[in-house]
Amino acid sequence: MGNVRDTDLDAVKPGMEVEAAGGDLGEGDVTPPRVAEVKRDRRGNLRTLMVRKGLIFKKEIAVPADRIQQVERTPAHETAEDAPEDGGEDAPGKVTIDAGAREIDALGVGGKDRLAHERVVRRRGDLIGEVEETLPTTEGLRRKEAETAARGRARLEELEDEGQDARNGGQPGAAAPARTAFTLRTLGPGFLSGMAGNDATAVTSYSVNGATNGYGQLWLMLISTPLFQAVQYACAKMGRVTQMGLAELLREHYGRTVAAAASLVLILANLARIAGDLVAVGSGLELITGVAWQWFIVPVAVALWYLTVYQNFGTIKKVFLVMSRAFAAYLITGIVSHPDWGHVLAGTFVPHVGRDFASVSSAVALLGATVSPYTMFWQARGEKEERRPGRPQRQFQLAALDIAAGTVSGNVVAYFIIVSTSATLFAHHRTIATAADAARSLEPLVGPFAKYLFAIGLIGAGVVAIPVLLASTSYAVSGTFGWAASLWKKPWQNEGFYLILTVALVASLIVALLGVNPIGLMFGANVLQGILSPVLVIFLILVGNNRRVMKQHRLGMITNVCLVITALLMSAAAMLFFYGLLTGHGG
């Protein structure tokens, strides 16, 4: 118990807040951890604290008295006699306990847990240390070798980074040739955001574009790749440097009102997209099984909710990296549809846009739709949570590789969706309204194999996108109100974050079950996206070049040029869209 006095222990009452000295009990959450019960022995000495956290995602932890480091009392209750006898929720003061990050991370996702006595932990650590120091145990030698090697690698990385910084003119944030090897471990939030961008609304947009314009606008996918890369990299760099999400940065620099307004627009757009994605996943399963889509969306929603809430970010990342393989179905569909590859290459490298309003607006809107607000919110916060090794320069390089994998893979998928629908639906003058329509229309033209492949891709698109949409919604709201937000934390540690996520999913599920027209939902989502996207890109330019915020890691020239082009194109897309609505050209 260190220097904690008996009089301080006597002052501990139910209702007092609890803080961990070295870990996270969710102190910054909407529901702080509190003393639920004080257990004493026959002589009245404090024996155990029962700490409770959470209203919905509940957790109870038994803390031995020797873990108490400090008891803080408010000036109005300096003595135990002055403290309230019942100790309600407003009981004054705070108790600090000796608990480290690893120890708290080892606690369960719910139910009851108990921390070991301090002397047991110390004895266990001392005994292992003494044995490894005096006896050449295999485990002890292996651990020492690993620690020595790790220190050597870290020092080597520092020397390499310092040398690279010197070659860059002393600017750690300057552009440097990528020397970091690409591995599967590099993949993270950047890859997921690139693949999640191809959700049901995007697949529908690409399918309709291919069925309407043929191969004529394939070149847009080539142009949009570096633009999307620049936007996501700017978000990742800002998240890494500031350790804040976009909502937190908006609140910090423009006030809570602006952050709340942006979050509200994002929430409404995300709810519409989640509902549309749930319907799309159900429709894909209906195409494969013949069972009505309504039977699938509740089990799918529950499974995705459980995975997102009760598994940490590392597990979520692995699951969705596997699920993203479903997008290969679109590549296969594009090949088996037997496109005219000469026309495909011409459409890819020869820019062409018709002079009519529909063609121009379709081209600009397709570029604008590639960059979604929710992927920006996800990328900034996801990069903050991603555990990348090395110094900042190496972390930026790893983030760039991760994002490049996502943007290139995502746009290749979109490219082949346009190719397959162009080769079949456009060539046979078929019109469609949804991606499910595209799958059904492919069957008589290419065969049932193509229909099932398209349906599998649609299912994978929804399954990967829905958790990203949910997390970005929670990041926006949590950042606006200053709550803790992390997919690495357990639900009782970040209850506010996971409650927002749960409410968003339930609301979207209700909208989907009510039978609201999914096309109308996608239309509404695109309207809101057209309002928010260019504003966020302009915000990235302003904050990403702010020396006070980014210090020596401001955005580079190439990134800035791409961001300016993206902002202009997305602004043009928004203006054309609303012009079409006002004049009746938009349909």
XYZ file of C-alpha atoms in Angstrom:
587
model
C 0.000 0.000 0.000
C 3.036 2.261 0.044
C 2.456 5.520 1.875
C -1.350 5.305 2.038
C -2.470 6.109 5.565
C -5.122 4.161 7.442
C -7.175 7.367 7.733
C -7.130 7.651 3.929
C -8.310 4.055 3.581
C -11.080 4.757 6.058
C -12.256 7.558 3.753
C -12.851 5.187 0.803
C -16.574 5.055 0.125
C -18.847 3.566 -2.582
C -19.338 5.984 -5.459
C -15.783 7.334 -5.533
C -14.115 7.322 -8.947
C -11.279 4.868 -9.576
C -8.175 5.440 -11.688
C -5.430 3.017 -12.701
C -1.860 4.254 -12.294
C -0.507 2.500 -15.386
C -3.466 1.202 -17.390
C -6.861 2.163 -18.750
C -9.985 1.389 -16.776
C -12.040 3.649 -19.039
C -11.525 6.794 -16.965
C -12.118 9.028 -19.999
C -15.304 7.225 -20.968
C -18.886 8.435 -20.638
C -19.271 6.127 -17.608
C -16.213 6.303 -15.288
C -15.201 3.368 -13.058
C -16.415 3.732 -9.471
C -16.142 1.995 -6.122
C -19.240 -0.213 -5.922
C -18.537 -1.833 -2.544
C -15.943 -1.641 0.244
C -15.189 -4.899 2.061
C -13.552 -4.709 5.488
C -12.344 -7.272 8.008
C -13.674 -7.647 11.586
C -11.413 -4.869 12.842
C -12.720 -2.464 10.211
C -9.606 -2.507 8.052
C -10.190 -2.209 4.312
C -9.677 -5.596 2.664
C -11.062 -5.386 -0.892
C -12.515 -2.763 -3.217
C -15.202 -3.850 -5.666
C -14.824 -1.593 -8.712
C -17.684 -1.418 -11.194
C -17.573 0.014 -14.713
C -20.314 0.361 -17.312
C -24.094 0.584 -17.457
C -24.761 -1.778 -20.379
C -21.345 -3.391 -20.925
C -20.739 -4.137 -17.258
C -17.491 -5.130 -15.581
C -16.688 -5.762 -11.923
C -13.124 -5.978 -10.606
C -12.058 -6.995 -7.098
C -9.037 -4.914 -6.045
C -7.016 -5.921 -2.931
C -6.326 -3.129 -0.441
C -2.568 -3.335 -1.002
C -3.143 -2.177 -4.594
C -4.390 1.234 -3.423
C -1.760 3.895 -4.143
C -3.604 7.083 -3.317
C -6.920 8.350 -1.959
C -7.918 11.871 -2.940
C -10.678 13.627 -1.019
C -12.394 16.887 -1.888
C -11.770 19.820 0.487
C -15.353 19.607 1.780
C -14.746 16.053 3.025
C -11.227 15.975 4.362
C -12.065 13.490 7.089
C -13.852 10.184 7.063
C -16.429 11.572 9.483
C -17.438 14.276 6.963
C -17.963 11.821 4.080
C -21.517 10.745 3.287
C -22.532 7.536 5.030
C -24.451 6.049 2.107
C -21.782 6.956 -0.448
C -24.076 7.532 -3.429
C -23.055 8.113 -7.018
C -21.945 11.612 -6.035
C -19.537 10.411 -3.333
C -16.535 12.765 -3.508
C -12.932 11.841 -4.168
C -10.897 9.447 -6.254
C -8.992 6.230 -5.581
C -5.828 5.435 -7.547
C -4.868 1.774 -7.792
C -1.626 0.131 -8.882
C -2.551 -1.646 -12.114
C -0.541 -1.772 -15.343
C -1.664 -1.782 -18.966
C -0.858 -5.463 -19.585
C -2.660 -6.535 -16.438
C -5.807 -4.613 -17.382
C -5.629 -5.828 -20.985
C -5.650 -9.391 -19.630
C -9.039 -8.832 -17.954
C -12.101 -10.374 -19.560
C -14.623 -8.615 -21.812
C -17.278 -8.805 -19.095
C -18.288 -10.409 -15.812
C -16.111 -10.439 -12.700
C -12.324 -10.401 -12.367
C -9.836 -10.084 -9.528
C -6.441 -8.394 -9.400
C -3.734 -10.305 -7.553
C -2.231 -8.971 -4.323
C 0.707 -6.647 -4.894
C 3.086 -8.851 -2.932
C 2.155 -11.875 -5.054
C 2.866 -9.978 -8.266
C 6.159 -8.631 -6.876
C 7.217 -12.049 -5.560
C 6.387 -13.710 -8.863
C 8.348 -11.115 -10.828
C 11.315 -11.167 -8.437
C 11.484 -14.975 -8.396
C 11.502 -15.264 -12.170
C 14.085 -12.502 -12.412
C 16.346 -14.108 -9.820
C 16.154 -17.529 -11.454
C 16.938 -16.147 -14.891
C 19.850 -14.126 -13.521
C 21.430 -17.011 -11.589
C 20.578 -20.022 -13.773
C 21.125 -20.165 -17.547
C 17.531 -21.262 -18.286
C 16.593 -21.652 -21.933
C 13.709 -19.219 -21.596
C 15.862 -16.691 -19.766
C 18.608 -16.807 -22.392
C 16.062 -16.619 -25.208
C 14.429 -13.574 -23.633
C 17.768 -11.819 -23.117
C 18.773 -12.543 -26.713
C 15.446 -11.222 -27.977
C 15.760 -8.038 -25.893
C 19.321 -7.456 -27.108
C 18.311 -8.036 -30.733
C 15.314 -5.724 -30.377
C 17.493 -2.948 -28.947
C 19.941 -3.439 -31.802
C 17.210 -3.255 -34.440
C 15.710 -0.156 -32.835
C 19.100 1.582 -32.770
C 19.761 0.585 -36.398
C 16.386 2.025 -37.422
C 17.189 5.267 -35.588
C 20.558 5.554 -37.371
C 18.940 4.820 -40.743
C 16.210 7.394 -40.138
C 18.751 9.983 -39.002
C 20.805 9.324 -42.110
C 17.739 9.564 -44.321
C 16.677 12.792 -42.595
C 20.113 14.228 -43.305
C 19.771 13.286 -46.981
C 16.371 15.018 -46.981
C 17.937 18.271 -45.844
C 17.257 17.730 -42.169
C 13.486 17.495 -42.643
C 12.126 14.312 -41.006
C 8.834 14.722 -42.816
C 10.366 15.235 -46.267
C 9.642 12.796 -49.037
C 12.001 9.860 -49.022
C 12.406 6.840 -51.263
C 10.390 3.965 -49.828
C 12.763 1.344 -48.463
C 10.324 -0.479 -46.186
C 9.537 -3.975 -47.399
C 5.863 -4.710 -48.045
C 4.438 -7.648 -46.091
C 0.956 -8.770 -45.087
C 1.598 -7.261 -41.659
C 1.808 -3.873 -43.365
C -1.886 -4.111 -44.243
C -4.177 -2.308 -41.835
C -6.705 0.541 -41.820
C -5.527 1.834 -45.210
C -6.208 -1.442 -46.987
C -9.535 -1.863 -45.218
C -10.685 1.671 -46.084
C -9.762 1.139 -49.741
C -11.720 -2.101 -49.915
C -14.594 -0.837 -47.749
C -15.011 2.048 -50.182
C -16.499 -0.529 -52.549
C -19.634 -0.984 -50.450
C -23.077 -1.692 -51.905
C -23.647 1.942 -52.888
C -20.301 2.076 -54.709
C -20.819 -1.302 -56.405
C -24.216 -0.071 -57.571
C -22.687 3.172 -58.891
C -19.979 1.307 -60.793
C -22.470 -1.210 -62.172
C -24.852 1.501 -63.373
C -21.933 3.462 -64.845
C -20.735 0.450 -66.805
C -24.244 -0.421 -67.990
C -24.885 3.186 -69.024
C -21.528 4.452 -70.383
C -19.719 1.275 -71.394
C -15.918 1.426 -71.278
C -15.886 5.182 -71.906
C -15.148 6.251 -68.330
C -12.649 3.596 -67.262
C -9.909 6.237 -67.392
C -11.514 7.868 -64.372
C -10.488 4.913 -62.215
C -6.886 5.480 -63.289
C -7.006 9.173 -62.352
C -8.852 8.675 -59.082
C -6.236 6.268 -57.665
C -3.526 8.846 -56.783
C -6.200 11.309 -55.603
C -7.710 8.776 -53.212
C -4.204 7.817 -52.087
C -3.390 11.456 -51.268
C -6.566 12.013 -49.247
C -6.161 8.844 -47.204
C -2.451 9.462 -46.651
C -3.178 12.988 -45.408
C -5.731 11.581 -42.952
C -3.298 8.893 -41.785
C -0.439 11.341 -41.318
C -2.601 13.764 -39.352
C -3.901 10.944 -37.170
C -0.393 9.638 -36.543
C 1.158 13.045 -35.750
C -1.661 14.577 -33.684
C -2.973 11.321 -32.151
C -6.474 12.648 -32.886
C -9.313 11.732 -35.200
C -10.923 14.153 -37.667
C -13.797 14.965 -35.308
C -11.348 15.836 -32.531
C -9.297 18.019 -34.886
C -12.450 19.793 -36.088
C -13.485 20.425 -32.493
C -9.989 21.599 -31.580
C -9.630 24.122 -34.435
C -13.180 25.143 -35.368
C -15.212 24.469 -32.228
C -17.680 21.837 -31.108
C -20.515 23.291 -33.230
C -18.633 22.701 -36.487
C -17.528 19.236 -35.349
C -21.107 18.352 -34.354
C -22.504 19.569 -37.688
C -19.967 17.506 -39.666
C -20.628 14.486 -37.450
C -24.402 14.813 -37.923
C -24.066 14.845 -41.708
C -21.712 11.860 -41.542
C -24.064 9.939 -39.227
C -27.088 10.399 -41.489
C -25.101 9.393 -44.582
C -23.578 6.386 -42.788
C -26.931 5.146 -41.473
C -28.325 5.231 -44.993
C -25.296 3.363 -46.349
C -25.333 0.746 -43.572
C -29.035 0.054 -44.201
C -28.312 -0.208 -47.930
C -25.383 -2.535 -47.290
C -27.487 -4.791 -45.050
C -30.098 -5.061 -47.808
C -27.312 -5.724 -50.331
C -25.794 -8.546 -48.250
C -29.247 -10.062 -47.844
C -29.901 -9.709 -51.582
C -26.612 -11.419 -52.378
C -27.502 -14.337 -50.124
C -30.960 -14.460 -51.684
C -29.407 -14.740 -55.162
C -27.345 -17.719 -53.990
C -29.899 -19.532 -51.799
C -33.279 -18.439 -53.161
C -34.410 -17.484 -49.621
C -35.842 -13.971 -49.152
C -33.214 -11.395 -48.144
C -35.179 -10.306 -45.046
C -34.264 -13.572 -43.310
C -30.552 -12.867 -43.515
C -30.008 -9.286 -42.427
C -30.691 -9.756 -38.694
C -28.211 -12.679 -38.280
C -25.648 -10.796 -40.389
C -26.087 -7.639 -38.279
C -25.763 -9.581 -35.003
C -22.640 -11.425 -36.187
C -20.938 -8.216 -37.345
C -21.931 -6.440 -34.118
C -20.434 -9.214 -31.989
C -17.208 -9.249 -33.996
C -16.797 -5.459 -33.871
C -17.693 -5.060 -30.181
C -16.154 -8.141 -28.556
C -13.009 -8.576 -30.656
C -10.064 -6.184 -30.700
C -8.809 -4.323 -33.743
C -6.128 -6.915 -34.492
C -8.686 -9.720 -34.773
C -11.112 -7.548 -36.743
C -8.355 -6.675 -39.192
C -7.467 -10.328 -39.797
C -11.106 -11.354 -40.337
C -11.810 -8.584 -42.828
C -8.552 -9.084 -44.676
C -9.771 -12.639 -45.314
C -13.286 -11.445 -46.212
C -11.865 -8.929 -48.690
C -10.826 -11.873 -50.880
C -14.465 -12.062 -51.939
C -13.754 -9.063 -54.162
C -11.743 -11.388 -56.416
C -15.149 -12.534 -57.673
C -15.474 -9.255 -59.591
C -12.120 -9.774 -61.282
C -13.163 -13.260 -62.384
C -16.560 -11.949 -63.549
C -14.832 -9.291 -65.647
C -12.722 -11.950 -67.357
C -15.490 -14.518 -67.980
C -17.720 -11.782 -69.473
C -15.330 -11.756 -72.484
C -14.858 -7.990 -72.913
C -13.336 -6.399 -76.006
C -9.876 -5.781 -74.545
C -8.976 -3.301 -77.278
C -11.887 -1.092 -76.319
C -11.074 -1.679 -72.628
C -7.509 -0.352 -73.106
C -8.775 2.594 -75.147
C -11.307 3.457 -72.433
C -8.566 3.169 -69.799
C -5.936 5.440 -71.356
C -7.898 7.765 -73.667
C -9.981 10.299 -71.702
C -13.409 10.899 -73.146
C -16.469 12.645 -71.740
C -19.623 13.461 -73.671
C -20.802 17.065 -73.870
C -24.253 16.338 -72.474
C -24.998 17.057 -68.828
C -25.576 13.408 -67.939
C -22.146 12.333 -69.209
C -20.260 15.207 -67.582
C -22.025 14.839 -64.237
C -21.501 11.066 -64.325
C -17.757 11.520 -64.855
C -17.278 14.141 -62.154
C -19.556 12.350 -59.703
C -17.684 9.070 -60.211
C -14.431 10.789 -59.286
C -16.039 12.501 -56.332
C -17.700 9.328 -55.079
C -14.351 7.554 -54.827
C -13.470 9.615 -51.736
C -16.054 9.050 -49.001
C -16.237 11.008 -45.728
C -16.478 7.830 -43.660
C -13.194 6.465 -45.051
C -11.504 9.732 -44.015
C -12.819 9.524 -40.450
C -11.880 5.839 -40.316
C -8.372 6.365 -41.721
C -7.345 9.148 -39.326
C -8.491 7.291 -36.231
C -7.496 3.854 -37.533
C -3.932 5.041 -38.131
C -3.811 6.344 -34.562
C -4.756 2.858 -33.346
C -2.518 0.925 -35.743
C 0.646 -0.248 -33.992
C 3.412 0.451 -36.489
C 7.106 -0.043 -35.626
C 9.934 2.434 -35.937
C 10.319 6.190 -35.904
C 7.765 8.562 -37.515
C 9.368 8.505 -40.962
C 9.185 4.720 -41.128
C 5.606 4.743 -39.779
C 4.593 7.170 -42.553
C 6.164 4.897 -45.143
C 4.330 1.859 -43.784
C 1.074 3.834 -43.776
C 1.669 4.889 -47.400
C 2.222 1.263 -48.442
C -0.875 0.159 -46.529
C -3.014 2.868 -48.167
C -1.551 2.187 -51.621
C -2.530 -1.473 -51.283
C -6.075 -0.410 -50.416
C -6.542 2.276 -53.061
C -5.045 0.214 -55.881
C -6.922 -2.956 -54.889
C -10.179 -1.071 -54.385
C -9.950 0.704 -57.734
C -8.984 -2.505 -59.551
C -12.162 -4.079 -58.150
C -14.213 -1.062 -59.302
C -12.487 -1.219 -62.698
C -13.518 -4.828 -63.277
C -17.086 -4.161 -62.124
C -17.339 -1.538 -64.868
C -15.662 -3.897 -67.366
C -18.043 -6.774 -66.646
C -21.223 -4.664 -66.789
C -19.981 -2.854 -69.904
C -19.243 -6.117 -71.730
C -22.672 -7.542 -70.938
C -25.366 -5.070 -69.914
C -24.182 -2.083 -71.982
C -23.539 -4.278 -75.010
C -27.079 -5.728 -74.774
C -28.745 -2.429 -73.811
C -29.853 -3.641 -70.394
C -30.748 -1.079 -67.716
C -30.306 -1.714 -63.988
C -30.928 0.141 -60.731
C -28.969 -1.929 -58.167
C -25.991 -4.260 -57.969
C -28.428 -7.140 -57.353
C -30.127 -6.231 -60.652
C -26.718 -6.441 -62.319
C -26.148 -9.932 -60.899
C -29.563 -11.136 -62.132
C -29.019 -9.587 -65.558
C -25.661 -11.342 -65.961
C -27.167 -14.839 -65.694
C -28.851 -15.051 -69.138
C -25.866 -13.349 -70.793
C -22.906 -15.146 -69.188
C -24.490 -17.958 -67.179
C -25.317 -18.664 -63.519
C -21.622 -18.784 -62.651
C -21.300 -15.022 -63.221
C -24.448 -14.304 -61.210
C -23.123 -16.212 -58.199
C -19.694 -14.575 -58.470
C -21.264 -11.116 -58.554
C -23.433 -12.031 -55.558
C -20.395 -13.263 -53.573
C -18.628 -9.985 -54.264
C -21.710 -8.066 -53.121
C -21.804 -10.018 -49.843
C -18.090 -9.414 -49.229
C -18.516 -5.700 -49.982
C -21.207 -5.303 -47.341
C -19.481 -7.417 -44.698
C -16.227 -5.434 -45.001
C -17.904 -2.013 -45.261
C -20.475 -2.203 -42.440
C -17.969 -2.378 -39.517
C -15.910 0.432 -41.059
C -19.062 2.558 -41.419
C -20.089 1.800 -37.841
C -16.628 2.565 -36.441
C -16.357 5.843 -38.372
C -19.763 6.884 -36.989
C -18.613 6.166 -33.434
C -15.283 7.912 -34.010
C -17.114 11.051 -35.202
C -19.530 11.219 -32.250
C -16.928 10.252 -29.619
C -14.452 12.782 -30.983
C -17.077 15.528 -30.955
C -17.875 14.959 -27.282
C -14.332 14.125 -26.190
C -15.042 10.520 -25.229
C -12.501 7.720 -25.426
C -12.698 5.762 -28.688
C -10.768 2.659 -29.669
C -11.418 -0.688 -31.319
C -8.499 -2.091 -29.305
C -10.353 -1.539 -26.017
C -12.941 -3.842 -24.490
C -16.588 -2.731 -24.484
C -16.596 -1.864 -20.770
C -13.520 0.345 -21.227
C -15.060 2.371 -24.097
C -18.754 2.005 -23.362
C -19.776 5.297 -24.994
C -17.994 4.353 -28.237
C -19.585 0.907 -28.420
C -23.038 2.178 -27.414
C -22.956 4.650 -30.325
C -21.907 1.827 -32.633
C -24.733 -0.389 -31.343
C -27.397 2.315 -31.675
C -26.239 3.101 -35.224
C -26.497 -0.549 -36.241
C -29.942 -0.997 -34.655
C -31.236 2.178 -36.345
C -29.904 1.026 -39.734
C -31.373 -2.440 -39.230
C -34.808 -0.958 -38.474
C -34.639 1.196 -41.622
C -33.678 -1.854 -43.694
C -36.484 -4.003 -42.221
C -39.076 -1.274 -42.800
C -38.532 -1.802 -46.496
C -37.312 1.711 -47.315
C -36.267 1.880 -50.970
C -32.500 1.155 -51.011
C -32.090 3.361 -54.090
C -33.619 6.231 -52.139
C -31.231 5.538 -49.264
C -28.223 5.568 -51.577
C -29.467 8.754 -53.199
C -29.806 10.459 -49.811
C -26.378 9.224 -48.732
C -24.810 10.622 -51.909
C -26.489 13.999 -51.357
C -25.011 14.253 -47.854
C -21.660 12.968 -49.056
C -21.600 15.611 -51.784
C -21.989 18.274 -49.098
C -19.407 16.962 -46.624
C -16.623 15.472 -48.788
C -15.198 18.655 -50.385
C -15.399 20.475 -47.038
C -13.339 17.739 -45.362
C -10.723 17.748 -48.126
C -10.300 21.531 -47.766
C -9.963 20.986 -44.018
C -7.201 18.429 -44.658
C -5.299 20.982 -46.750
C -5.558 23.686 -44.090
C -4.708 21.570 -41.053
C -2.196 19.296 -42.814
C -0.051 22.353 -43.669
C -0.389 24.026 -40.276
C 3.083 24.145 -38.711
C 1.623 24.472 -35.210
C -0.364 21.243 -35.631
C 1.899 19.094 -37.813
C 5.270 20.574 -36.743
C 7.999 19.197 -39.035
C 5.662 16.581 -40.522
C 3.517 18.825 -42.742
C 2.084 17.453 -45.974
C 4.401 17.311 -48.996
C 3.969 19.122 -52.293
C 2.680 16.122 -54.272
C 0.100 15.326 -51.602
C -1.022 18.964 -51.536
C -1.403 19.153 -55.331
C -3.501 15.983 -55.347
C -5.642 17.314 -52.481
C -6.307 20.588 -54.335
C -7.331 18.685 -57.489
C -9.560 16.419 -55.409
C -11.206 19.390 -53.683
C -11.904 21.063 -57.046
C -13.319 17.895 -58.597
C -15.485 17.065 -55.593
C -16.758 20.638 -55.411
C -17.590 20.457 -59.115
C -19.343 17.136 -58.547
C -21.436 18.642 -55.758
C -22.353 21.724 -57.831
C -23.267 19.629 -60.882
C -25.315 17.314 -58.747
C -27.352 20.097 -57.190
C -27.643 21.893 -60.542
C -29.137 18.725 -61.969
C -31.623 18.521 -59.105
C -32.702 22.150 -59.512
C -33.040 22.017 -63.293
C -34.469 18.536 -63.544
C -31.469 17.159 -65.477
C -30.439 14.942 -62.592
C -33.354 12.557 -62.979
